[in-house]
Every structure is written in C-alpha cells, then in structure tokens.
C-alpha cells in the first residue's frame, strides 16, 4: 500500500477536549516518540500546539515528519454560527500552508467536521434517533459543508469530512445522506463508526471510493458499551480507555487494512487512540503508556505501510 502512517496528538491526550489544567507532553517529546517508532507524519492537534510558520516547519523537519491533516470543527447546521466560525477555518488553513511550504510528499488534509450539539455529545450512538436534524437544518448543513470545502480547495488543499460521534453526521444513515449531497471525500474513522452503529468492513464496501483519509482506532466494546449503557457522553468515552492499542480490542484491524489496501488507497493512515489524561496518573507514567501503545500500533501496520 502506497500510504503513509501518521500519529496524532489525541493519542497522547492532547486535543480540544483536554482540560486546560491538565499536564500534557511537550510537542518535541511527542514528536520524538513518533519519529523513533517509525511514523512518517503527525496530525495537527489543537492549532498552535506545534507552533506556526518557521517554528512549525523546523519542528517537523527536526523529527522528519510531515503534517497529515488537522481537525476543523464547524457548526454546519447553524448559518450564523458557521459564519462566525469561518475565521477559525482560515486560521487552520494558514497553518496547513505553513507546513506545506516545505514541499511534503503528501499535502495535509484539512479535516472538516460538524460541531454537533450538547444533546448529541451527551448521547453518542443514540442521538441520531433522539436528536436528529429536520430537513431545513440538513439543507443548511449540506450547503455550509460545501462552502467550507470550496474554501479549503481555494487555499490549495483537498478537504476531507470526518463523520464523528456526538455530531449530526454520526450514524451510517446520516453518513449516507451526507455523502449523497456533498462533493467532499470522507475520513473513515473506525472507532467513531462503531459508536455510530456501523461496521468498518461493510461501509468500506459502500463508501470505499469516497474515502480519502483514514483514522484507524481499535475499540474495547465491553468498555464502550458499559459507558454508553450508563448514559455516558463523549467525554466519558474518551476518559474510559475504550480506545485501545491495536489487537487488544474488538475491531479487526487486519481485515480493515486489507480492505483499504484492496481499494488502492494512497493517502494518510492516521493512528488514533483517543484518550483524556487522567488525574490519578503521573505525566511520566502516562507518557510511558502512550509510548508503548503507539509503538505497538505502528508495528501492527508495517505489513501494509
């Protein structure tokens, strides 16, 4: 498979949901772990975490990593909210352009996503039935996604869209409806698909030609089901340890990667093991656990990329 494997800050507890007072790894500590484990790239994480401009380029060059992409969340079904959020998209695009000045082999994929709602975030895997959009709101979501995708292309990048638990594009039916209307590739996230009630192998058959970015997760379904049965939201899922190292959960990563390989996929394969840092573990121990898991994850993927 002519694809490149990237790590992600979210696998080290660094993403938009990380508490402001949490102890997190320094950027160079994280990148050194990924470099030594054999990753070829890294996802952006929170805009600015790895720096901007020359600082970003020097950091990526030092660790011989390219920027794989980055999360840009927008309130797509809310016209006023979408307009207010466009500067955040433009800011992220400037950071992608900073990284692209180095002439990478693969350009980063700006990864668009819906913001969802508090009700959807509180009911992952159940919100599509309980808190779905009406037709007018769906039309707004479709139109604003296309506007965002056009804006990304005007900046010189090809967009991708991330279906995500806790948003209005979560269940397989919602993803079908979305893909039927919008000219944008799909980020297939194996973990979020399972939360939304989908099967990665089944949907690769259905959507495979639309997949232009891949987020690979493994999931401990017993932990996930326990959290959801107790009424937990996305923050509870991230804190629970439901996303586990490859081969220790219930997603058949081998079968998924074989299916992706059969499609001739040539983009970024981003390893994600979403976790929120706990308060009952030292940063040193947390770092050690994260490093061990990310080394294992990289080794599992070596037969493909």
CSV table of C-alpha atoms in Angstrom, one decimal:
chain,number,residue,atom,x,y,z
A,1,UNK,CA,0.0,0.0,0.0
A,2,UNK,CA,1.4,3.4,-1.0
A,3,UNK,CA,0.2,5.2,2.1
A,4,UNK,CA,1.9,7.0,4.9
A,5,UNK,CA,1.3,6.4,8.6
A,6,UNK,CA,0.9,9.3,10.9
A,7,UNK,CA,0.4,9.6,14.7
A,8,UNK,CA,-1.8,12.0,16.4
A,9,UNK,CA,-1.7,14.3,19.5
A,10,UNK,CA,-5.1,12.8,20.6
A,11,UNK,CA,-3.3,9.5,21.2
A,12,UNK,CA,-1.3,11.4,23.8
A,13,UNK,CA,-4.3,13.1,25.4
A,14,UNK,CA,-3.8,16.4,23.6
A,15,UNK,CA,-6.8,17.6,21.7
A,16,UNK,CA,-9.6,20.2,22.0
A,17,UNK,CA,-11.3,18.4,24.9
A,18,UNK,CA,-8.2,18.3,27.1
A,19,UNK,CA,-8.7,20.2,30.3
A,20,UNK,CA,-6.8,23.5,30.5
A,21,UNK,CA,-5.1,22.5,33.7
A,22,UNK,CA,-4.1,19.0,32.5
A,23,UNK,CA,-0.4,18.2,32.3
A,24,UNK,CA,0.5,17.3,28.7
A,25,UNK,CA,3.6,16.2,26.8
A,26,UNK,CA,5.8,18.9,25.3
A,27,UNK,CA,5.5,18.9,21.5
A,28,UNK,CA,9.1,17.7,20.9
A,29,UNK,CA,8.6,14.9,23.4
A,30,UNK,CA,5.6,13.7,21.5
A,31,UNK,CA,7.3,14.0,18.1
A,32,UNK,CA,10.4,12.2,19.2
A,33,UNK,CA,8.3,9.2,20.2
A,34,UNK,CA,6.6,9.1,16.9
A,35,UNK,CA,9.8,9.6,14.9
A,36,UNK,CA,11.6,6.8,16.9
A,37,UNK,CA,8.6,4.5,16.4
A,38,UNK,CA,8.7,4.9,12.6
A,39,UNK,CA,5.8,7.2,11.9
A,40,UNK,CA,6.0,9.4,8.8
A,41,UNK,CA,3.7,12.1,9.9
A,42,UNK,CA,1.6,13.7,12.6
A,43,UNK,CA,-1.8,15.2,12.8
A,44,UNK,CA,-2.1,18.9,13.8
A,45,UNK,CA,-3.9,18.6,17.1
A,46,UNK,CA,-5.0,22.0,18.6
A,47,UNK,CA,-4.0,24.8,16.2
A,48,UNK,CA,-0.7,26.2,17.5
A,49,UNK,CA,0.3,23.3,19.7
A,50,UNK,CA,3.2,22.5,17.3
A,51,UNK,CA,3.7,26.2,16.5
A,52,UNK,CA,3.2,28.2,13.3
A,53,UNK,CA,5.3,29.3,10.4
A,54,UNK,CA,9.0,28.7,10.7
A,55,UNK,CA,8.7,27.2,14.2
A,56,UNK,CA,6.3,24.6,12.8
A,57,UNK,CA,8.5,23.8,9.8
A,58,UNK,CA,11.6,23.5,11.9
A,59,UNK,CA,9.9,21.2,14.3
A,60,UNK,CA,8.6,18.9,11.6
A,61,UNK,CA,11.9,18.9,9.8
A,62,UNK,CA,13.8,18.1,13.0
A,63,UNK,CA,11.8,14.9,13.6
A,64,UNK,CA,11.5,14.1,9.8
A,65,UNK,CA,7.7,14.2,10.0
A,66,UNK,CA,5.1,15.7,7.6
A,67,UNK,CA,1.8,17.2,8.6
A,68,UNK,CA,-1.0,14.7,7.9
A,69,UNK,CA,-4.0,16.9,8.5
A,70,UNK,CA,-6.0,18.5,11.2
A,71,UNK,CA,-9.4,18.8,12.8
A,72,UNK,CA,-11.6,21.8,11.9
A,73,UNK,CA,-15.0,21.7,13.6
A,74,UNK,CA,-17.8,23.9,12.4
A,75,UNK,CA,-21.4,24.4,13.4
A,76,UNK,CA,-22.6,23.4,10.0
A,77,UNK,CA,-26.4,23.4,10.6
A,78,UNK,CA,-26.3,26.9,12.1
A,79,UNK,CA,-25.8,29.7,9.5
A,80,UNK,CA,-24.9,32.4,12.0
A,81,UNK,CA,-22.6,30.1,13.9
A,82,UNK,CA,-21.0,28.9,10.7
A,83,UNK,CA,-20.2,32.5,9.6
A,84,UNK,CA,-18.7,33.3,13.0
A,85,UNK,CA,-16.5,30.1,12.8
A,86,UNK,CA,-15.1,30.8,9.3
A,87,UNK,CA,-12.1,32.7,10.8
A,88,UNK,CA,-11.1,29.5,12.7
A,89,UNK,CA,-11.1,27.6,9.4
A,90,UNK,CA,-9.0,30.3,7.7
A,91,UNK,CA,-6.5,30.2,10.7
A,92,UNK,CA,-6.1,26.5,10.3
A,93,UNK,CA,-5.6,26.8,6.6
A,94,UNK,CA,-2.8,29.2,7.2
A,95,UNK,CA,-1.1,26.6,9.4
A,96,UNK,CA,-1.5,24.0,6.8
A,97,UNK,CA,0.0,26.3,4.3
A,98,UNK,CA,3.0,26.9,6.7
A,99,UNK,CA,3.6,23.2,6.8
A,100,UNK,CA,3.2,22.8,3.0
A,101,UNK,CA,5.9,25.3,2.2
A,102,UNK,CA,8.4,22.5,3.0
A,103,UNK,CA,7.2,20.6,-0.1
A,104,UNK,CA,5.9,17.5,1.5
A,105,UNK,CA,5.3,14.2,-0.4
A,106,UNK,CA,1.7,14.3,0.7
A,107,UNK,CA,-0.2,17.5,1.4
A,108,UNK,CA,-2.1,17.7,4.7
A,109,UNK,CA,-5.8,17.0,4.6
A,110,UNK,CA,-7.9,19.7,6.3
A,111,UNK,CA,-10.4,17.6,8.2
A,112,UNK,CA,-13.8,19.2,8.3
A,113,UNK,CA,-16.4,18.1,10.9
A,114,UNK,CA,-19.7,19.1,12.3
A,115,UNK,CA,-19.9,20.7,15.7
A,116,UNK,CA,-23.0,18.7,16.7
A,117,UNK,CA,-24.8,19.8,19.8
A,118,UNK,CA,-24.7,19.4,23.6
A,119,UNK,CA,-27.6,16.9,23.3
A,120,UNK,CA,-25.8,14.8,20.6
A,121,UNK,CA,-22.4,14.9,22.5
A,122,UNK,CA,-24.2,13.7,25.6
A,123,UNK,CA,-25.8,10.7,23.7
A,124,UNK,CA,-23.2,9.2,21.4
A,125,UNK,CA,-24.6,6.3,19.4
A,126,UNK,CA,-28.1,7.3,20.3
A,127,UNK,CA,-28.5,10.8,19.2
A,128,UNK,CA,-29.5,10.0,15.6
A,129,UNK,CA,-32.8,8.7,16.8
A,130,UNK,CA,-33.3,11.1,19.7
A,131,UNK,CA,-31.9,14.4,18.4
A,132,UNK,CA,-31.8,14.3,14.6
A,133,UNK,CA,-32.0,17.4,12.3
A,134,UNK,CA,-35.1,18.5,10.5
A,135,UNK,CA,-35.0,18.9,6.7
A,136,UNK,CA,-34.2,22.6,6.8
A,137,UNK,CA,-31.3,22.1,9.2
A,138,UNK,CA,-30.0,19.3,6.9
A,139,UNK,CA,-30.1,21.7,4.0
A,140,UNK,CA,-28.1,24.2,6.0
A,141,UNK,CA,-25.5,21.6,7.0
A,142,UNK,CA,-25.1,20.5,3.3
A,143,UNK,CA,-24.8,24.0,2.0
A,144,UNK,CA,-22.3,25.1,4.6
A,145,UNK,CA,-20.2,22.0,4.2
A,146,UNK,CA,-19.9,22.7,0.5
A,147,UNK,CA,-18.9,26.3,1.2
A,148,UNK,CA,-16.2,25.1,3.6
A,149,UNK,CA,-14.9,22.5,1.2
A,150,UNK,CA,-14.8,25.1,-1.6
A,151,UNK,CA,-12.8,27.4,0.8
A,152,UNK,CA,-10.3,24.6,1.5
A,153,UNK,CA,-9.8,24.0,-2.2
A,154,UNK,CA,-9.4,27.7,-2.9
A,155,UNK,CA,-6.5,27.6,-0.4
A,156,UNK,CA,-4.8,24.8,-2.4
A,157,UNK,CA,-5.8,21.7,-0.3
A,158,UNK,CA,-8.2,18.9,-0.8
A,159,UNK,CA,-10.7,18.6,2.0
A,160,UNK,CA,-12.0,15.6,3.8
A,161,UNK,CA,-15.0,15.2,6.1
A,162,UNK,CA,-15.0,13.4,9.4
A,163,UNK,CA,-18.2,11.6,10.5
A,164,UNK,CA,-18.0,11.8,14.3
A,165,UNK,CA,-19.8,10.6,17.3
A,166,UNK,CA,-21.8,13.3,19.0
A,167,UNK,CA,-22.4,15.3,15.8
A,168,UNK,CA,-25.2,15.4,13.3
A,169,UNK,CA,-23.2,13.1,10.9
A,170,UNK,CA,-22.7,10.1,13.1
A,171,UNK,CA,-24.8,7.1,12.1
A,172,UNK,CA,-24.4,5.2,8.8
A,173,UNK,CA,-27.7,6.5,7.6
A,174,UNK,CA,-26.6,10.1,8.3
A,175,UNK,CA,-23.3,9.5,6.5
A,176,UNK,CA,-25.2,8.0,3.5
A,177,UNK,CA,-27.4,11.1,3.4
A,178,UNK,CA,-24.4,13.4,3.7
A,179,UNK,CA,-22.3,11.7,1.0
A,180,UNK,CA,-25.2,11.7,-1.4
A,181,UNK,CA,-25.3,15.5,-1.3
A,182,UNK,CA,-21.8,16.9,-0.8
A,183,UNK,CA,-18.7,16.9,-3.1
A,184,UNK,CA,-16.1,16.0,-0.5
A,185,UNK,CA,-14.1,12.9,0.4
A,186,UNK,CA,-14.7,11.0,3.7
A,187,UNK,CA,-12.4,10.5,6.6
A,188,UNK,CA,-13.3,7.0,7.7
A,189,UNK,CA,-12.8,6.7,11.5
A,190,UNK,CA,-13.2,3.0,12.5
A,191,UNK,CA,-13.9,3.9,16.2
A,192,UNK,CA,-16.4,6.6,15.7
A,193,UNK,CA,-18.2,4.5,13.1
A,194,UNK,CA,-18.6,1.7,15.6
A,195,UNK,CA,-20.0,4.2,18.1
A,196,UNK,CA,-22.5,5.3,15.5
A,197,UNK,CA,-23.6,1.8,14.8
A,198,UNK,CA,-21.6,1.0,11.7
A,199,UNK,CA,-19.3,-1.8,10.6
A,200,UNK,CA,-16.0,-0.7,9.0
A,201,UNK,CA,-15.8,-3.5,6.6
A,202,UNK,CA,-19.4,-3.1,5.4
A,203,UNK,CA,-19.0,0.6,4.9
A,204,UNK,CA,-15.7,0.3,3.1
A,205,UNK,CA,-17.6,-1.7,0.5
A,206,UNK,CA,-20.2,1.0,0.3
A,207,UNK,CA,-18.1,4.2,0.6
A,208,UNK,CA,-14.7,3.0,-0.3
A,209,UNK,CA,-14.3,5.1,-3.3
A,210,UNK,CA,-15.1,8.2,-1.3
A,211,UNK,CA,-12.6,7.6,1.5
A,212,UNK,CA,-9.6,9.9,1.1
A,213,UNK,CA,-8.3,9.9,4.7
A,214,UNK,CA,-8.2,7.2,7.3
A,215,UNK,CA,-8.3,7.3,11.1
A,216,UNK,CA,-7.7,3.9,12.5
A,217,UNK,CA,-8.8,3.0,16.0
A,218,UNK,CA,-9.4,-0.2,17.9
A,219,UNK,CA,-12.2,-0.3,20.5
A,220,UNK,CA,-12.8,-2.4,23.6
A,221,UNK,CA,-16.6,-2.9,23.0
A,222,UNK,CA,-17.2,-4.1,26.6
A,223,UNK,CA,-15.9,-0.8,28.0
A,224,UNK,CA,-17.7,1.2,25.3
A,225,UNK,CA,-21.0,-0.5,25.9
A,226,UNK,CA,-20.7,-0.1,29.7
A,227,UNK,CA,-20.1,3.7,29.3
A,228,UNK,CA,-23.0,4.1,26.8
A,229,UNK,CA,-25.4,1.9,28.9
A,230,UNK,CA,-24.7,4.2,31.9
A,231,UNK,CA,-25.7,7.2,29.8
A,232,UNK,CA,-22.2,8.5,29.3
A,233,UNK,CA,-21.3,11.2,26.8
A,234,UNK,CA,-18.2,11.6,24.6
A,235,UNK,CA,-16.1,12.9,27.4
A,236,UNK,CA,-16.8,9.7,29.3
A,237,UNK,CA,-15.9,7.6,26.3
A,238,UNK,CA,-12.6,9.4,26.0
A,239,UNK,CA,-11.9,9.1,29.7
A,240,UNK,CA,-12.8,5.4,29.9
A,241,UNK,CA,-10.0,3.8,28.0
A,242,UNK,CA,-12.4,2.4,25.4
A,243,UNK,CA,-9.9,3.2,22.6
A,244,UNK,CA,-7.1,0.7,22.9
A,245,UNK,CA,-3.9,-0.4,21.2
A,246,UNK,CA,-4.3,-2.4,18.0
A,247,UNK,CA,-5.0,-6.1,18.5
A,248,UNK,CA,-6.3,-5.6,22.1
A,249,UNK,CA,-9.8,-4.6,21.2
A,250,UNK,CA,-12.7,-5.8,19.0
A,251,UNK,CA,-12.1,-4.1,15.6
A,252,UNK,CA,-10.4,-6.5,13.1
A,253,UNK,CA,-7.7,-4.1,12.1
A,254,UNK,CA,-6.1,-6.6,9.8
A,255,UNK,CA,-9.3,-7.1,7.9
A,256,UNK,CA,-9.9,-3.3,7.7
A,257,UNK,CA,-6.4,-2.7,6.4
A,258,UNK,CA,-6.7,-5.5,3.8
A,259,UNK,CA,-9.9,-3.9,2.6
A,260,UNK,CA,-8.2,-0.5,2.4
A,261,UNK,CA,-5.3,-2.0,0.6
A,262,UNK,CA,-7.6,-3.6,-2.0
A,263,UNK,CA,-9.0,-0.2,-2.7
A,264,UNK,CA,-5.6,1.1,-3.7
A,265,UNK,CA,-5.6,3.7,-1.0
A,266,UNK,CA,-2.6,6.1,-1.3
A,267,UNK,CA,-3.3,8.8,1.4
A,268,UNK,CA,-2.7,9.2,5.1
A,269,UNK,CA,-3.4,6.5,7.6
A,270,UNK,CA,-3.7,8.3,10.9
A,271,UNK,CA,-3.4,6.2,14.1
A,272,UNK,CA,-5.7,7.5,16.7
A,273,UNK,CA,-6.2,6.1,20.2
A,274,UNK,CA,-8.2,8.9,21.8
A,275,UNK,CA,-7.7,9.4,25.5
A,276,UNK,CA,-8.1,12.1,28.0
A,277,UNK,CA,-5.3,12.3,30.6
A,278,UNK,CA,-6.3,11.0,34.0
A,279,UNK,CA,-5.7,12.9,37.2
A,280,UNK,CA,-4.6,9.7,39.1
A,281,UNK,CA,-1.5,9.0,37.0
A,282,UNK,CA,1.8,10.9,36.7
A,283,UNK,CA,2.8,12.5,33.5
A,284,UNK,CA,5.8,10.2,33.3
A,285,UNK,CA,3.7,7.1,33.7
A,286,UNK,CA,1.1,8.4,31.2
A,287,UNK,CA,3.9,9.1,28.7
A,288,UNK,CA,5.3,5.6,29.1
A,289,UNK,CA,1.9,4.0,28.5
A,290,UNK,CA,1.2,6.2,25.5
A,291,UNK,CA,4.7,5.5,24.0
A,292,UNK,CA,4.3,1.7,24.4
A,293,UNK,CA,0.9,1.8,22.7
A,294,UNK,CA,2.0,3.9,19.8
A,295,UNK,CA,5.0,1.7,19.1
A,296,UNK,CA,2.7,-1.3,19.1
A,297,UNK,CA,0.2,0.4,16.8
A,298,UNK,CA,3.0,1.3,14.3
A,299,UNK,CA,4.3,-2.3,14.3
A,300,UNK,CA,0.9,-3.7,13.6
A,301,UNK,CA,0.6,-1.5,10.4
A,302,UNK,CA,4.0,-2.3,9.0
A,303,UNK,CA,2.8,-5.1,6.7
A,304,UNK,CA,0.8,-2.6,4.8
A,305,UNK,CA,2.6,0.7,5.1
